[in-house]
Short mmCIF file of C-alpha atoms and ligand atoms in Angstrom, two decimals:
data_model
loop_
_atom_site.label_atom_id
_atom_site.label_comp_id
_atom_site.label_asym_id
_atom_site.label_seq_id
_atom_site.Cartn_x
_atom_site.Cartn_y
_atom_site.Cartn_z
CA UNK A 1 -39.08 -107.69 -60.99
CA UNK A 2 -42.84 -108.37 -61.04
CA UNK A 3 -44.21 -110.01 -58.36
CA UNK A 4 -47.40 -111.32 -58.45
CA UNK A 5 -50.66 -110.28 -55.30
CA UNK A 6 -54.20 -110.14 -54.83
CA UNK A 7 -56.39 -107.75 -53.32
CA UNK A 8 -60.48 -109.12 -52.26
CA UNK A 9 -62.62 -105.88 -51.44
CA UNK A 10 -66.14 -106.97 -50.43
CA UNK A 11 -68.07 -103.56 -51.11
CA UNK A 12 -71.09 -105.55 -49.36
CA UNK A 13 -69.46 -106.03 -45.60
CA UNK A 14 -68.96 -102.66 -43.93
CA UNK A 15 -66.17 -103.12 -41.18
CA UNK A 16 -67.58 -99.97 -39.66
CA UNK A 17 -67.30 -95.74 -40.11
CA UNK A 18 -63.86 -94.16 -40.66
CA UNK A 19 -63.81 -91.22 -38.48
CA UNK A 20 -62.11 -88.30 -39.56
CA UNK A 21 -60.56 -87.82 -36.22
CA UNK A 22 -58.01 -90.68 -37.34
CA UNK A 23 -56.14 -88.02 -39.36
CA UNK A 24 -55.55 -85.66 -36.78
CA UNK A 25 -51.91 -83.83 -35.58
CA UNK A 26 -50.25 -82.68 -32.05
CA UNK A 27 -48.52 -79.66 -31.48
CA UNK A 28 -46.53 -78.90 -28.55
CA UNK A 29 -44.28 -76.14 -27.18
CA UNK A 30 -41.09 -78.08 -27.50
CA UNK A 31 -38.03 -77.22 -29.85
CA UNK A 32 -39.14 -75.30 -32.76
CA UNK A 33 -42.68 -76.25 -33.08
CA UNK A 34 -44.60 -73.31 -31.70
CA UNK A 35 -42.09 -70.72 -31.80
CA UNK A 36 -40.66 -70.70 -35.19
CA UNK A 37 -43.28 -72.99 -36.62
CA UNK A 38 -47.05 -72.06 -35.75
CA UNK A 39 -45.84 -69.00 -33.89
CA UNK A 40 -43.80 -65.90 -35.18
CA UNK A 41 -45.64 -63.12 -33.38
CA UNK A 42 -47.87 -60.08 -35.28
CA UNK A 43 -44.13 -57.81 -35.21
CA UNK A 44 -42.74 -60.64 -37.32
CA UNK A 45 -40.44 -60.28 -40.53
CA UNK A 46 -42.32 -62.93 -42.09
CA UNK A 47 -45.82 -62.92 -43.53
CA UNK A 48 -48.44 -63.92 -40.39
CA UNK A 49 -52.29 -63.80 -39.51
CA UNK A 50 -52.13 -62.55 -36.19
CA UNK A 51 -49.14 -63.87 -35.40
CA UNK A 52 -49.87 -67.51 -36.73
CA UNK A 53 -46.73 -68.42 -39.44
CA UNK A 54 -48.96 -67.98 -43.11
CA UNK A 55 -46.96 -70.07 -44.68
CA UNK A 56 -47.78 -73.06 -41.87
CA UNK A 57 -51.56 -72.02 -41.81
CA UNK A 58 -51.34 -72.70 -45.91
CA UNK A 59 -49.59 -75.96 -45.88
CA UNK A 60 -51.86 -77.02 -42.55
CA UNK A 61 -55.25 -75.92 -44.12
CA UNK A 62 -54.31 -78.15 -47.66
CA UNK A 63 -54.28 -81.85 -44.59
CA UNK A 64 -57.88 -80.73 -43.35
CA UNK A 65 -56.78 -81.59 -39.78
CA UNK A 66 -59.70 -82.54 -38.52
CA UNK A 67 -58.23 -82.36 -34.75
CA UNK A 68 -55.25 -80.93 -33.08
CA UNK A 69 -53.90 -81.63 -30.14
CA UNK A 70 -52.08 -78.92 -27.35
CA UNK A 71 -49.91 -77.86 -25.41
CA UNK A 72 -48.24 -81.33 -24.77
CA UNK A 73 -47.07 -83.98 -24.62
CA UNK A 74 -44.76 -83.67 -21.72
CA UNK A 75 -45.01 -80.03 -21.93
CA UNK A 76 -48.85 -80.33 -20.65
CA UNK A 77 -47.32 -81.75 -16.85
CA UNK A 78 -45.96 -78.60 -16.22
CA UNK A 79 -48.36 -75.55 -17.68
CA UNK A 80 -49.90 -73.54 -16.22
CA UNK A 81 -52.55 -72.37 -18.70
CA UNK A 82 -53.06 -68.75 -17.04
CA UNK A 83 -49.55 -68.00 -17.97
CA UNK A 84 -50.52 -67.94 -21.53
CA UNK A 85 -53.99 -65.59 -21.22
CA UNK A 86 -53.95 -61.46 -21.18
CA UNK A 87 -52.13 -59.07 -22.94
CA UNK A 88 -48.82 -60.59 -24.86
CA UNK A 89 -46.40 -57.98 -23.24
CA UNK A 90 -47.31 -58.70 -19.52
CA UNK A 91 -47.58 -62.34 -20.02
CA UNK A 92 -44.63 -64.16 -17.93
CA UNK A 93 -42.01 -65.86 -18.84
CA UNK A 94 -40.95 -69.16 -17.12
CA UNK A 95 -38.75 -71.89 -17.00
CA UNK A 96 -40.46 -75.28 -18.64
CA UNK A 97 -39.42 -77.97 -16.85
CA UNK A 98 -40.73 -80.50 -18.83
CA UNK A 99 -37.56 -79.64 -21.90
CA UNK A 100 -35.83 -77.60 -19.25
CA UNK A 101 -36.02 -74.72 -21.78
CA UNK A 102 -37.48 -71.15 -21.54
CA UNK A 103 -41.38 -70.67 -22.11
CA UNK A 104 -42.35 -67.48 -23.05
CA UNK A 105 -46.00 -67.75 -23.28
CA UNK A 106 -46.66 -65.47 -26.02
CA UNK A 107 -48.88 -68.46 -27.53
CA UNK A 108 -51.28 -69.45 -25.34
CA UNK A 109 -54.95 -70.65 -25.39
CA UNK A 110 -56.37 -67.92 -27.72
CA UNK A 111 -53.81 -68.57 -30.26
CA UNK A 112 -54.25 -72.54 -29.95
CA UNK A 113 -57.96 -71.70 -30.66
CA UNK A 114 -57.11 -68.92 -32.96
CA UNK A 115 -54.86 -71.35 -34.95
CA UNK A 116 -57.59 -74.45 -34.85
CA UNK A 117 -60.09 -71.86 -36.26
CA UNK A 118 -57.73 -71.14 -39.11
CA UNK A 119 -57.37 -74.55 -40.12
CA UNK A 120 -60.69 -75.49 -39.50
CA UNK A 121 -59.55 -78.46 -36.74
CA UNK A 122 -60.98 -79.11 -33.69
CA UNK A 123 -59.25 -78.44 -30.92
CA UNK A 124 -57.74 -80.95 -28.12
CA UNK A 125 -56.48 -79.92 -24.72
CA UNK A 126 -54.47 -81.80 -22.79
CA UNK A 127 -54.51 -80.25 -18.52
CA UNK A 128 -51.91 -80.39 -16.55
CA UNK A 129 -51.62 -83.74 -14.05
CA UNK A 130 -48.11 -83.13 -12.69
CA UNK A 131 -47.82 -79.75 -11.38
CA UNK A 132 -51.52 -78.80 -11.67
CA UNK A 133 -55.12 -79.12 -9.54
CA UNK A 134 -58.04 -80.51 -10.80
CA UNK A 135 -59.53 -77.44 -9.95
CA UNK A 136 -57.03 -75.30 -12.06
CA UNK A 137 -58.04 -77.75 -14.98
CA UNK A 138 -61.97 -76.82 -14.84
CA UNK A 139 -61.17 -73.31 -14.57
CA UNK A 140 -59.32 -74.15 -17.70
CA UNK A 141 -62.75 -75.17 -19.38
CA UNK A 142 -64.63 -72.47 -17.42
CA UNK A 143 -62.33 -70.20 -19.75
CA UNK A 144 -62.99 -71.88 -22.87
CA UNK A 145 -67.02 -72.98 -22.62
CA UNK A 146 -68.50 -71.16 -19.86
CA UNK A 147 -70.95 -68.36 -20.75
CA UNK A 148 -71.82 -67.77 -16.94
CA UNK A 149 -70.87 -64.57 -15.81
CA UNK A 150 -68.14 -66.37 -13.83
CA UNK A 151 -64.78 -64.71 -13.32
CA UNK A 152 -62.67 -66.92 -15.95
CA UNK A 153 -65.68 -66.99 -18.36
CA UNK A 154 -65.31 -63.17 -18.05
CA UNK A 155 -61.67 -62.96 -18.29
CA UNK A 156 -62.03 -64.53 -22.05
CA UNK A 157 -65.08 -62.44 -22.86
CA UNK A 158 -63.33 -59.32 -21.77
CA UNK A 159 -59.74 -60.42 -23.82
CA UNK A 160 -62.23 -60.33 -27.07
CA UNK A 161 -64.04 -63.55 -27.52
CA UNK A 162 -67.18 -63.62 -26.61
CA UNK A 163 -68.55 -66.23 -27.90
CA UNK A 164 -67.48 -70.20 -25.81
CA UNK A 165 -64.80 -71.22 -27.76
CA UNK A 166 -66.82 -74.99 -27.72
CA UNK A 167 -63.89 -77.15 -26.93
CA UNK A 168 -65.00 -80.91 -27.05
CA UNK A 169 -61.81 -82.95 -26.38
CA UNK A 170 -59.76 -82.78 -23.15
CA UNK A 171 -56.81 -85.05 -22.27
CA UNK A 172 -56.67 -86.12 -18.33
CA UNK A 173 -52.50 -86.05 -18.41
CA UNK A 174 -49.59 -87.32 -20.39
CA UNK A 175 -48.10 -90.46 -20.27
CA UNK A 176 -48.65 -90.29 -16.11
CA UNK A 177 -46.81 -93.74 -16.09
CA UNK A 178 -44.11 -92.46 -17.06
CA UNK A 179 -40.69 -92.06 -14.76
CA UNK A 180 -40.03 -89.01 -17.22
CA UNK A 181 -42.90 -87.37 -16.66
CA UNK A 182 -43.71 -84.47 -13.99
CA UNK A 183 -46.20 -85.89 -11.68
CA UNK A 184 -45.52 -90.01 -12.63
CA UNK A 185 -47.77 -92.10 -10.72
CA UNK A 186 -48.66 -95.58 -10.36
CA UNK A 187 -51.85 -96.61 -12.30
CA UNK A 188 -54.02 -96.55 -9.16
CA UNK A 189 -52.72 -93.24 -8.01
CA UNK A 190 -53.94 -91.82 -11.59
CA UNK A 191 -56.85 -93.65 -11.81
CA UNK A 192 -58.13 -91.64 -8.31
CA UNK A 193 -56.58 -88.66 -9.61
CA UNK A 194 -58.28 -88.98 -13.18
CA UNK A 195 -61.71 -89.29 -11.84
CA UNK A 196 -61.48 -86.31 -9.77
CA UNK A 197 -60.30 -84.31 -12.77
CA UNK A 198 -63.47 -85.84 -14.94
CA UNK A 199 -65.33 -84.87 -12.19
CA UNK A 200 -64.91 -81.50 -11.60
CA UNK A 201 -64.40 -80.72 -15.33
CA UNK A 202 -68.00 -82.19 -16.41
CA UNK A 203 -68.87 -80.04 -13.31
CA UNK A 204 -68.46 -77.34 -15.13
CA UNK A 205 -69.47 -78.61 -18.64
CA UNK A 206 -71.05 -82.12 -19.00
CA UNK A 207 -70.60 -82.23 -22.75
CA UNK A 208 -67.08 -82.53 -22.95
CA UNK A 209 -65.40 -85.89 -24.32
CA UNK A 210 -62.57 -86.80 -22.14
CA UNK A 211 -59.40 -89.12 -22.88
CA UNK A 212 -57.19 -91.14 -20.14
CA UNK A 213 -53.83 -92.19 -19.99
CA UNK A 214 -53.54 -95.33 -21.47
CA UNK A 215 -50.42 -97.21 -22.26
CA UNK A 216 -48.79 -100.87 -23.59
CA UNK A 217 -49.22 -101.95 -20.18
CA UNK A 218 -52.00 -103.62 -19.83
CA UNK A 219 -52.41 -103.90 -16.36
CA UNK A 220 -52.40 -100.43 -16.40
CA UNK A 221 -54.61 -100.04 -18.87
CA UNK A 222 -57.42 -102.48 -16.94
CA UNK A 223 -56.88 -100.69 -13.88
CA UNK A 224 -57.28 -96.89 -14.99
CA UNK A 225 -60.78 -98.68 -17.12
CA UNK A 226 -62.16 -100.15 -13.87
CA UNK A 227 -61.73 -97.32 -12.10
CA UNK A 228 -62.75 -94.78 -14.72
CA UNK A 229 -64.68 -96.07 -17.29
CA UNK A 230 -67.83 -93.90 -16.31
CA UNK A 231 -66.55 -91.00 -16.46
CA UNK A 232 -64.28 -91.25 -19.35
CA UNK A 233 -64.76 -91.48 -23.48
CA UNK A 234 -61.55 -92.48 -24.65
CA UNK A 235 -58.35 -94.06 -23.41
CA UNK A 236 -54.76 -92.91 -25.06
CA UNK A 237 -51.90 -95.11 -26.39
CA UNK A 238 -48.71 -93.55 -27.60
CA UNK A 239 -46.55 -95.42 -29.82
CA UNK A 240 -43.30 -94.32 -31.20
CA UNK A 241 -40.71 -96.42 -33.62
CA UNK A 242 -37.04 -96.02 -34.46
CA UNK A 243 -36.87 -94.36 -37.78
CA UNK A 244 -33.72 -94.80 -40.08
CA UNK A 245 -33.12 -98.79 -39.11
CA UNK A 246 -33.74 -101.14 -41.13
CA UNK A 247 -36.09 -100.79 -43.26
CA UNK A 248 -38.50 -103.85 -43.66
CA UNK A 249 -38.25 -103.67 -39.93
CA UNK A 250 -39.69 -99.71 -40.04
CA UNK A 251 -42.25 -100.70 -42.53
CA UNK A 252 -43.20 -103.80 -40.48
CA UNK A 253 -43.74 -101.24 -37.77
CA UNK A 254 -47.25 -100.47 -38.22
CA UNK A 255 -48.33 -104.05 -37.71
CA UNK A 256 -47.11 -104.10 -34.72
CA UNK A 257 -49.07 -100.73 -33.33
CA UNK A 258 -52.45 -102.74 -34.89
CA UNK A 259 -51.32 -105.47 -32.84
CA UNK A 260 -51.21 -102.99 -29.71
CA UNK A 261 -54.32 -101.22 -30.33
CA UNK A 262 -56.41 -104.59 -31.09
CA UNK A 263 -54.90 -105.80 -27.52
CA UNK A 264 -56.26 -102.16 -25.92
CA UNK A 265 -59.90 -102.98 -27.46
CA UNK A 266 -59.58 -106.24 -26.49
CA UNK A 267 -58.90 -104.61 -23.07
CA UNK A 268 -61.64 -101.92 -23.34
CA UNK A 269 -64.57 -104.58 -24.52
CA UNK A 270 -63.63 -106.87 -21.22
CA UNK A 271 -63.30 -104.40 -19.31
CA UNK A 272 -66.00 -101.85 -19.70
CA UNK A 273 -69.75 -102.74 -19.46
CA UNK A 274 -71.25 -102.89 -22.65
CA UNK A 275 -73.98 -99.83 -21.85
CA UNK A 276 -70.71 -97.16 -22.10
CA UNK A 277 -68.54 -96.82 -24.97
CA UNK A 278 -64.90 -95.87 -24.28
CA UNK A 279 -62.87 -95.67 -27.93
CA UNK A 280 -59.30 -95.49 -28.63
CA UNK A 281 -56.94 -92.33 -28.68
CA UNK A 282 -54.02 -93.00 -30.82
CA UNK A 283 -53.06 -89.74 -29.62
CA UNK A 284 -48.97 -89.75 -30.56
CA UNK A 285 -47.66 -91.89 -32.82
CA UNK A 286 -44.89 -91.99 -35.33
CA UNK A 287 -41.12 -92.60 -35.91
CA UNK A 288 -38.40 -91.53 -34.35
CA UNK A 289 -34.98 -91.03 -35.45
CA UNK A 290 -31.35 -91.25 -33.28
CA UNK A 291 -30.74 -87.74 -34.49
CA UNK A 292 -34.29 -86.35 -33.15
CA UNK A 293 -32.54 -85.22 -28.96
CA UNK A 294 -33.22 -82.74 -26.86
CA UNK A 295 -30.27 -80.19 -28.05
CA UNK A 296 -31.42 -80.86 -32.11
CA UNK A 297 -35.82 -79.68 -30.63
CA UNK A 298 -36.51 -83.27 -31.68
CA UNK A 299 -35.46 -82.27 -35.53
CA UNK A 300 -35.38 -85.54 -37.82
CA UNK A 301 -34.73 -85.58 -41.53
CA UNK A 302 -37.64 -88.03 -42.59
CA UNK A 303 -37.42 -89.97 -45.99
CA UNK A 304 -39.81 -91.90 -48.32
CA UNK A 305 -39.99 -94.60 -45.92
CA UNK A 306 -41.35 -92.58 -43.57
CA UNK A 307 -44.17 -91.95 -46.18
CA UNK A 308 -44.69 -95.71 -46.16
CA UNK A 309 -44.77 -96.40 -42.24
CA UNK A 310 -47.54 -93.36 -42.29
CA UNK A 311 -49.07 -95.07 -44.84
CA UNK A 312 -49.07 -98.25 -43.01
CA UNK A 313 -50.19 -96.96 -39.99
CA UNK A 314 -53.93 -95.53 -41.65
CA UNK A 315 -54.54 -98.93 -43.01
CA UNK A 316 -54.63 -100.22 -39.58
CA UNK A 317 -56.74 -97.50 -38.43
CA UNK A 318 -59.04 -97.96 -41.36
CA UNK A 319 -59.07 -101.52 -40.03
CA UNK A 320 -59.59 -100.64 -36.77
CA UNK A 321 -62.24 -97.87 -36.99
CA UNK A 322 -64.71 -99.86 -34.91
CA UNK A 323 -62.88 -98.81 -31.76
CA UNK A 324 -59.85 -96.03 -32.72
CA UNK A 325 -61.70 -93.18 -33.26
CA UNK A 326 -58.91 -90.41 -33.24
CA UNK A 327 -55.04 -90.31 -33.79
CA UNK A 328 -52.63 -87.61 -33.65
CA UNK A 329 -49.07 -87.24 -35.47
CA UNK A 330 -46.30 -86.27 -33.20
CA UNK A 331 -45.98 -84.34 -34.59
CA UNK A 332 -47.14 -81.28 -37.26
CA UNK A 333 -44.45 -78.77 -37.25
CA UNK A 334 -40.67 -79.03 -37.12
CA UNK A 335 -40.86 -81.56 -34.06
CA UNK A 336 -40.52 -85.27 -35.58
CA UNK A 337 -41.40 -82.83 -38.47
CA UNK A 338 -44.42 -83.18 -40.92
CA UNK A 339 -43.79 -79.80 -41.91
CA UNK A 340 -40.53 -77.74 -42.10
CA UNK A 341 -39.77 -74.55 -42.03
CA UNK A 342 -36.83 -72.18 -41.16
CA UNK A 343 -36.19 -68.46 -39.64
CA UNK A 344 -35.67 -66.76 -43.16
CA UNK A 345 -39.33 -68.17 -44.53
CA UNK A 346 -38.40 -71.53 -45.93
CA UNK A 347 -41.03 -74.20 -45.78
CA UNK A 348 -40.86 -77.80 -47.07
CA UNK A 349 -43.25 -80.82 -46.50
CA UNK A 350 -41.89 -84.40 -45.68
CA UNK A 351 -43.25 -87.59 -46.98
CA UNK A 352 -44.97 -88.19 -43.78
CA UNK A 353 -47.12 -85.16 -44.57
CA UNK A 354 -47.59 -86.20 -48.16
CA UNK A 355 -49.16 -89.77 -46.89
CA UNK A 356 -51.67 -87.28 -44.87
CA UNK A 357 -52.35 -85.75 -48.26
CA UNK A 358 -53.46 -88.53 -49.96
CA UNK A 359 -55.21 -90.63 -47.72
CA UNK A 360 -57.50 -87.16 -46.31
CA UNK A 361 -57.92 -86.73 -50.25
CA UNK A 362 -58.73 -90.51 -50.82
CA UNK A 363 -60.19 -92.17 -47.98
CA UNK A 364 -64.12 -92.69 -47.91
CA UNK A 365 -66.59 -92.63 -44.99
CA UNK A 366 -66.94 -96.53 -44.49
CA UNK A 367 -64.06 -98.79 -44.29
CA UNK A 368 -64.74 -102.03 -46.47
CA UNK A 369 -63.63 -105.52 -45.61
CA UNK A 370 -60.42 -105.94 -48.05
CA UNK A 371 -58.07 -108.47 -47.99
CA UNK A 372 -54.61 -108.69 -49.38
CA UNK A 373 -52.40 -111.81 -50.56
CA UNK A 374 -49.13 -111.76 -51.54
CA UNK A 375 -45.63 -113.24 -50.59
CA UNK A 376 -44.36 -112.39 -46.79
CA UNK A 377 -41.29 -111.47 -45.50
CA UNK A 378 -39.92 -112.13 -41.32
CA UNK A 379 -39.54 -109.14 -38.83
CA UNK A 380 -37.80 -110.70 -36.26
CA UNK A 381 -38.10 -107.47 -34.37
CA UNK A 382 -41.85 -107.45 -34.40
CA UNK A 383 -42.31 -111.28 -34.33
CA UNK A 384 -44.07 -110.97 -37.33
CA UNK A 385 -44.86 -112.51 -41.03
CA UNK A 386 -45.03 -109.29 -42.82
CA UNK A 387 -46.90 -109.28 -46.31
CA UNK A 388 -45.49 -107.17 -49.16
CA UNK A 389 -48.84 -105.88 -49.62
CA UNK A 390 -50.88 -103.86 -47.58
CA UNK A 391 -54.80 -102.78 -48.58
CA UNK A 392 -57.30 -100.57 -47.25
CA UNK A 393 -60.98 -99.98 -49.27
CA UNK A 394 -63.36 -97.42 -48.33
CA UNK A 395 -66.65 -96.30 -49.99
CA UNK A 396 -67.41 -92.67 -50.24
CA UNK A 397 -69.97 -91.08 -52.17
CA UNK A 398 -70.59 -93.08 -55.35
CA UNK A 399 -66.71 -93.89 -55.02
CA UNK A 400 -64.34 -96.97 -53.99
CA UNK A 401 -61.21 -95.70 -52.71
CA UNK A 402 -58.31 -98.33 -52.57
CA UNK A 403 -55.14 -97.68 -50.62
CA UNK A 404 -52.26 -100.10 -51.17
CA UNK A 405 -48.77 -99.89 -49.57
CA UNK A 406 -46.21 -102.38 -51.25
CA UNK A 407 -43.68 -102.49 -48.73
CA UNK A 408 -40.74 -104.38 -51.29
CA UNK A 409 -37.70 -102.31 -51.35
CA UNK A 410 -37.09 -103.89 -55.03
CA UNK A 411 -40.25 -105.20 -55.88
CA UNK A 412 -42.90 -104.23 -58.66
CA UNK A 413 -46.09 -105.74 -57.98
CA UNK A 414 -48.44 -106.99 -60.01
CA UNK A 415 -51.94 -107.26 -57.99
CA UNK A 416 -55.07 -108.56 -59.13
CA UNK A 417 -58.26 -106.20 -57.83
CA UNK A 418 -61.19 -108.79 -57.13
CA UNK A 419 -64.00 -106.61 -56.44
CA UNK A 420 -67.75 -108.85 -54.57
CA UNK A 421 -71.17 -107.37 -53.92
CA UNK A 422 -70.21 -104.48 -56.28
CA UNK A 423 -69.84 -103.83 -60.22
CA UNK A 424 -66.74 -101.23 -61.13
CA UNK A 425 -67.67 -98.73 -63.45
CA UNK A 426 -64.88 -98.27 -65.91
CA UNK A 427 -62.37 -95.37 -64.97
CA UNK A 428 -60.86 -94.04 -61.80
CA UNK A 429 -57.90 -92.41 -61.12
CA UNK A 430 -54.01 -93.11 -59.23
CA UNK A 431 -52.65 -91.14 -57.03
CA UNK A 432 -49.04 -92.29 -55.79
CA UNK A 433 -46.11 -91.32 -53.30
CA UNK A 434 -43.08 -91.17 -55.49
CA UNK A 435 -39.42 -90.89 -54.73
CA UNK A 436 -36.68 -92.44 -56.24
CA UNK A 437 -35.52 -94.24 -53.54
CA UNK A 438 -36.76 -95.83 -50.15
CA UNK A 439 -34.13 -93.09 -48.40
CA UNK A 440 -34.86 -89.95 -50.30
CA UNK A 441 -35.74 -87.29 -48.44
CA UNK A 442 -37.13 -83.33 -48.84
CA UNK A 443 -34.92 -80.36 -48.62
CA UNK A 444 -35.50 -76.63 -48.28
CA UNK A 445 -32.97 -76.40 -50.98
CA UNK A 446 -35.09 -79.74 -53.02
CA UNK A 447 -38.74 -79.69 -51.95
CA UNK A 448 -40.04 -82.13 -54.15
CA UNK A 449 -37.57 -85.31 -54.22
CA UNK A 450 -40.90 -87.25 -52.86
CA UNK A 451 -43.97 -85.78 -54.20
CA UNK A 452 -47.24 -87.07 -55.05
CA UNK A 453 -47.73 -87.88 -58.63
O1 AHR B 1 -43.72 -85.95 -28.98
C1 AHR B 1 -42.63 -85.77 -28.13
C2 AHR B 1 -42.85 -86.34 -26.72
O2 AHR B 1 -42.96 -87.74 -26.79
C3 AHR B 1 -44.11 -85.91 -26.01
O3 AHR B 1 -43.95 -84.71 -25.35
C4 AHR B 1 -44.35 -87.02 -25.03
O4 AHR B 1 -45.69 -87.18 -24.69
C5 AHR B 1 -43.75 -88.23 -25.72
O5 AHR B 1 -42.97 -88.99 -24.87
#
């Protein structure tokens, strides 16, 4: 059936710049995402650059991650990033306590750069608050951007790089408010912590953009910002959902992480004074299915809905762009799995990845005020009227780009485009996520039951 919407793009009110960082992914050493995914080693079977999986590298480079975020996640409370520096073979191998699994550091910080350079995304390093010194953490950038003749500026020039490896983006911690979490504190206990980290890391390099913790409490959230907000450019928010429930109430899902990250600017603009700007980290986010424990690596076998909760979720940040300026999957490879792959070569993409696809392919610079009408459904999960349709506009260069996400399980819809301030030229073109059902999923053995068509 045919049901009937309408869509009200005003191409003359700009709701502000849609920064590329929104599209960005997370990798962490954690089941089979590094090793197995982005890793396989030079000695490796199967085809690698330097190590780095080809076959990931390929299906990486075609998203344009603009940013990627390492080494954890939880993983990050417990590393020790000189571990993962020096020759391969004399590297050590230790016990990760975060996933209480072996670490065998043959990926470390010149891979993680390597691998960013190869896919042409920025990188984003997340130190070590649990087990680690703030001191060990601006060595950490020392290593990276120094070009003093200081010893761990050395150490990287003499290991064959040179040149500062430049990296912009460092995370103070993971989810520190966490009982989970090595090194959980109380928000004032991270707050003092966090601003001796940001101190002695702009020590070393001023330039650097730095993110805090930030959660859905928001009395943590106000406290870590009044204690921080000078010395900090960003505060985090992770949000995960359950994937394979219902479905309205997965597709509703994203409406409720716009709700949380309007609350967090709501928090940031009353909190911070108006001379600094501190933005929005969406820094993990996605779903998460039953199946995805600790013995499976986090493995989850995603379907075409999850292709419409990822959809969901970057018309919010399209919406949101005034104050969310970055957001990473968790995450890219085999872990809550954009991409797939297996120990014989296999690769396949899931519909989470194919969202990525078209909205890096079809989203414009500045996001347009757009408004969409149409029948509404109840999430009693989410507390939430939840309308069938879902639109996003965005103007690139001499181009409108529309993204709609019809969220009926049954339902055709019939919408009516009403386009003010702006004349359409005849033409354009459709680009569509297409599966035959809301449940169908990728396989090695069928790689393109959801495809874009
Ligand atoms: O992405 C998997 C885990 O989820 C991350 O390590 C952690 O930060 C979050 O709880």
């Amino acid at each position: 059936m045919d049901t009937a919407a309408e869509i009200v793009v005003d191409a003359g009110c700009t709701v502000g710049d849609v920064h590329p960082q929104i599209y960005g992914h997370f990798i962490e050493h954690l089941g089979r995402c590094i090793y197995g995914g982005v890793w396989v080693g030079p000695d490796s079977k199967l085809p690698n650059v330097n190590g780095l999986r080809r076959d990931v590298l390929d299906a990486t480079r075609a998203i344009h991650p603009p940013v990627i975020r390492w080494p954890g996640g939880n993983f990050a409370s417990g590393y020790h990033w000189e571990d993962g520096i020096g020759p391969r073979n004399k590297r050590p191998a230790r016990f990760d306590l975060a996933w209480k699994a072996p670490e065998s550091n043959q990926f470390g910080t010149d891979e993680f750069i390597d691998f960013c350079r190869k896919t042409g995304a920025e990188p984003y390093i997340c130190v070590n608050m649990g087990s680690g010194t703030a001191e060990e953490a601006a060595r950490w950038v020392e290593y990276c951007n120094q070009t003093t003749p200081t010893h761990d500026a050395l150490k990287r020039a003499t290991l064959g790089h040179p040149e500062p490896y430049s990296v912009r983006y460092w995370g103070l911690g993971n989810e520190t408010y966490g009982d989970w979490q090595i090194g959980h504190l109380t928000a004032d206990a991270y707050s003092r912590s966090c601003s001796e980290y940001a101190k002695l890391i702009r020590r070393v390099d001023p330039s650097v953009k730095l993110i805090a913790v930030g959660c859905d409490s928001q009395d943590w959230n106000r406290r870590v910002l009044s204690e921080c907000w000078k010395q900090i450019d960003y505060i985090s928010l992770h949000k995960y959902y359950r994937g394979g429930e219902d479905y309205y109430d997965v597709v509703a899902a994203p409406l409720d992480a716009e709700r949380s990250l309007a609350e967090l600017s709501r928090i940031v603009e009353t909190t911070v004074p108006a001379e600094r700007q501190v933005h929005i980290a969406f820094d993990e986010w996605n779903l998460w299915y039953p199946e995805a424990d600790e013995q499976s690596g986090l493995h989850q076998r995603a379907s075409l809905t999850d292709g419409v909760f990822a959809s969901g979720i970057f018309n919010a940040l399209h919406r949101l762009c005034r104050t969310v300026k970055m957001a990473n999957l968790a995450q890219l490879v085999n872990v809550l799995p954009a991409i797939v792959t297996d120990d014989e070569g296999r690769i396949y993409v899931n519909p989470t990845y194919l969202a990525f696809k078209l909205y890096v392919d079809h989203t414009g610079t500045k996001a347009l005020r757009t408004e969409a009408f149409s029948d509404t459904y109840r999430s009693q999960k989410y507390g939430l009227d939840v309308p069938y349709l879902d639109a996003s506009a965005s103007l690139g260069p001499n181009m409108l780009h529309l993204a709609l996400v019809n969220r009926s399980k049954v339902d055709e819809m019939n919408a009516v485009i009403r386009l003010r301030n702006a004349r359409a030229r005849a033409g354009g073109s459709l680009s569509e996520l297409k599966g035959e059902r809301p449940d169908s999923t990728n396989s090695f053995e069928t790689p393109n039951t959801v495809t874009i068509g």
